[in-house]
Amino acid sequence: MNQERLLQVILAPVVSEKSTMVAEKNQQVVLRVAANATKPEIKAAVELLFNVKVDGVSTLNVKGKSKRFGRFVGKRKDWKKAYVSLAQGQEIDLTATPVAAE
């Protein structure tokens, strides 16, 4: 896999009550990823960016909500979410800025 592609796969961490609970309970991290990203790409990108061992990746497509803007109806974009299971004893600090290995 191309290293440039791997750097574009992960978009942002998902910070919510559910994602925090999952992180504490199951040693998982919830990330927003590119819509066309595959599970092997997500695994390789997380291992490259955060220097951790990944056990598995589960993905799901989140449908965008329909919203009203006055009398007009709009729709938010669909996006992809990844639940990344880390190996025992591994941890990702999402407050630190990731640095790619040269």
Coordinates of C-alpha atoms in Angstrom, one line a residue, residues 2-100:
N2 CA 1.2 3.5 -0.8
Q3 CA 2.2 5.6 2.2
E4 CA 0.6 8.7 0.7
R5 CA -2.7 6.8 0.5
L6 CA -2.4 5.6 4.1
L7 CA -1.9 9.1 5.3
Q8 CA -5.3 10.2 3.7
V9 CA -7.3 7.3 5.1
I10 CA -7.9 8.5 8.7
L11 CA -9.8 11.8 8.8
A12 CA -10.5 12.4 12.5
P13 CA -11.3 10.7 15.8
V14 CA -15.0 10.4 16.8
V15 CA -15.5 11.9 20.2
S16 CA -18.8 11.0 21.8
E17 CA -20.2 9.3 24.9
K18 CA -20.4 6.0 23.1
S19 CA -16.9 6.1 21.6
T20 CA -15.4 7.0 25.0
M21 CA -17.3 4.1 26.6
V22 CA -16.1 1.7 23.9
A23 CA -12.5 3.0 24.3
E24 CA -12.5 2.3 28.1
K25 CA -14.4 -1.0 28.0
N26 CA -13.1 -2.8 24.9
Q27 CA -9.8 -1.2 24.1
Q28 CA -11.1 0.2 20.8
V29 CA -10.7 3.5 19.1
V30 CA -13.4 5.1 17.0
L31 CA -12.2 7.0 13.9
R32 CA -13.8 8.8 11.0
V33 CA -12.2 7.4 7.8
A34 CA -12.4 8.0 4.1
A35 CA -15.6 6.6 2.5
N36 CA -13.6 4.4 0.1
A37 CA -11.1 3.1 2.7
T38 CA -10.8 -0.7 3.1
K39 CA -10.2 -2.6 6.4
P40 CA -6.6 -3.5 5.5
E41 CA -5.9 0.1 4.6
I42 CA -7.4 1.4 7.9
K43 CA -5.3 -1.2 9.9
A44 CA -2.1 -0.2 8.1
A45 CA -2.8 3.5 8.5
V46 CA -3.4 3.2 12.3
E47 CA -0.3 1.1 12.7
L48 CA 1.8 3.6 10.7
L49 CA 0.5 6.7 12.3
F50 CA 0.2 5.7 16.0
N51 CA 2.9 2.9 16.2
V52 CA 0.5 0.4 17.8
K53 CA -0.5 -3.2 17.0
V54 CA -4.1 -3.6 15.7
D55 CA -6.1 -6.8 16.3
G56 CA -9.1 -6.0 14.0
V57 CA -11.1 -3.3 12.3
S58 CA -14.9 -3.1 12.0
T59 CA -16.4 -0.5 9.7
L60 CA -19.9 1.0 9.2
N61 CA -21.4 3.6 6.9
V62 CA -23.2 6.4 8.7
K63 CA -26.1 7.8 6.7
G64 CA -26.3 11.6 6.6
K65 CA -29.3 13.2 8.3
S66 CA -31.9 15.2 6.5
K67 CA -32.1 18.7 7.8
R68 CA -34.3 21.7 7.1
F69 CA -32.9 25.1 6.4
G70 CA -36.0 27.3 6.6
R71 CA -38.3 26.1 3.9
F72 CA -35.5 24.2 2.1
V73 CA -34.6 20.6 2.8
G74 CA -31.0 19.6 2.8
K75 CA -29.0 16.5 3.6
R76 CA -25.7 16.0 5.4
K77 CA -23.0 13.9 3.8
D78 CA -22.8 10.1 4.4
W79 CA -19.5 9.1 6.1
K80 CA -17.7 6.0 7.2
K81 CA -16.8 5.1 10.8
A82 CA -14.2 2.5 11.9
Y83 CA -13.9 0.7 15.2
V84 CA -10.3 -0.3 15.6
S85 CA -9.5 -3.0 18.2
L86 CA -6.1 -2.6 19.7
A87 CA -3.8 -5.5 21.0
Q88 CA -3.6 -6.1 24.7
G89 CA -1.7 -3.3 26.4
Q90 CA -1.7 -1.0 23.4
E91 CA -3.1 2.5 23.7
I92 CA -3.6 5.6 21.5
D93 CA -3.4 9.1 22.9
L94 CA -5.7 11.1 20.5
T95 CA -4.7 14.4 22.1
A96 CA -1.2 14.1 20.8
T97 CA -0.4 15.0 17.2
P98 CA 0.5 11.9 15.1
V99 CA 3.9 11.9 13.4
A100 CA 4.4 9.6 10.4

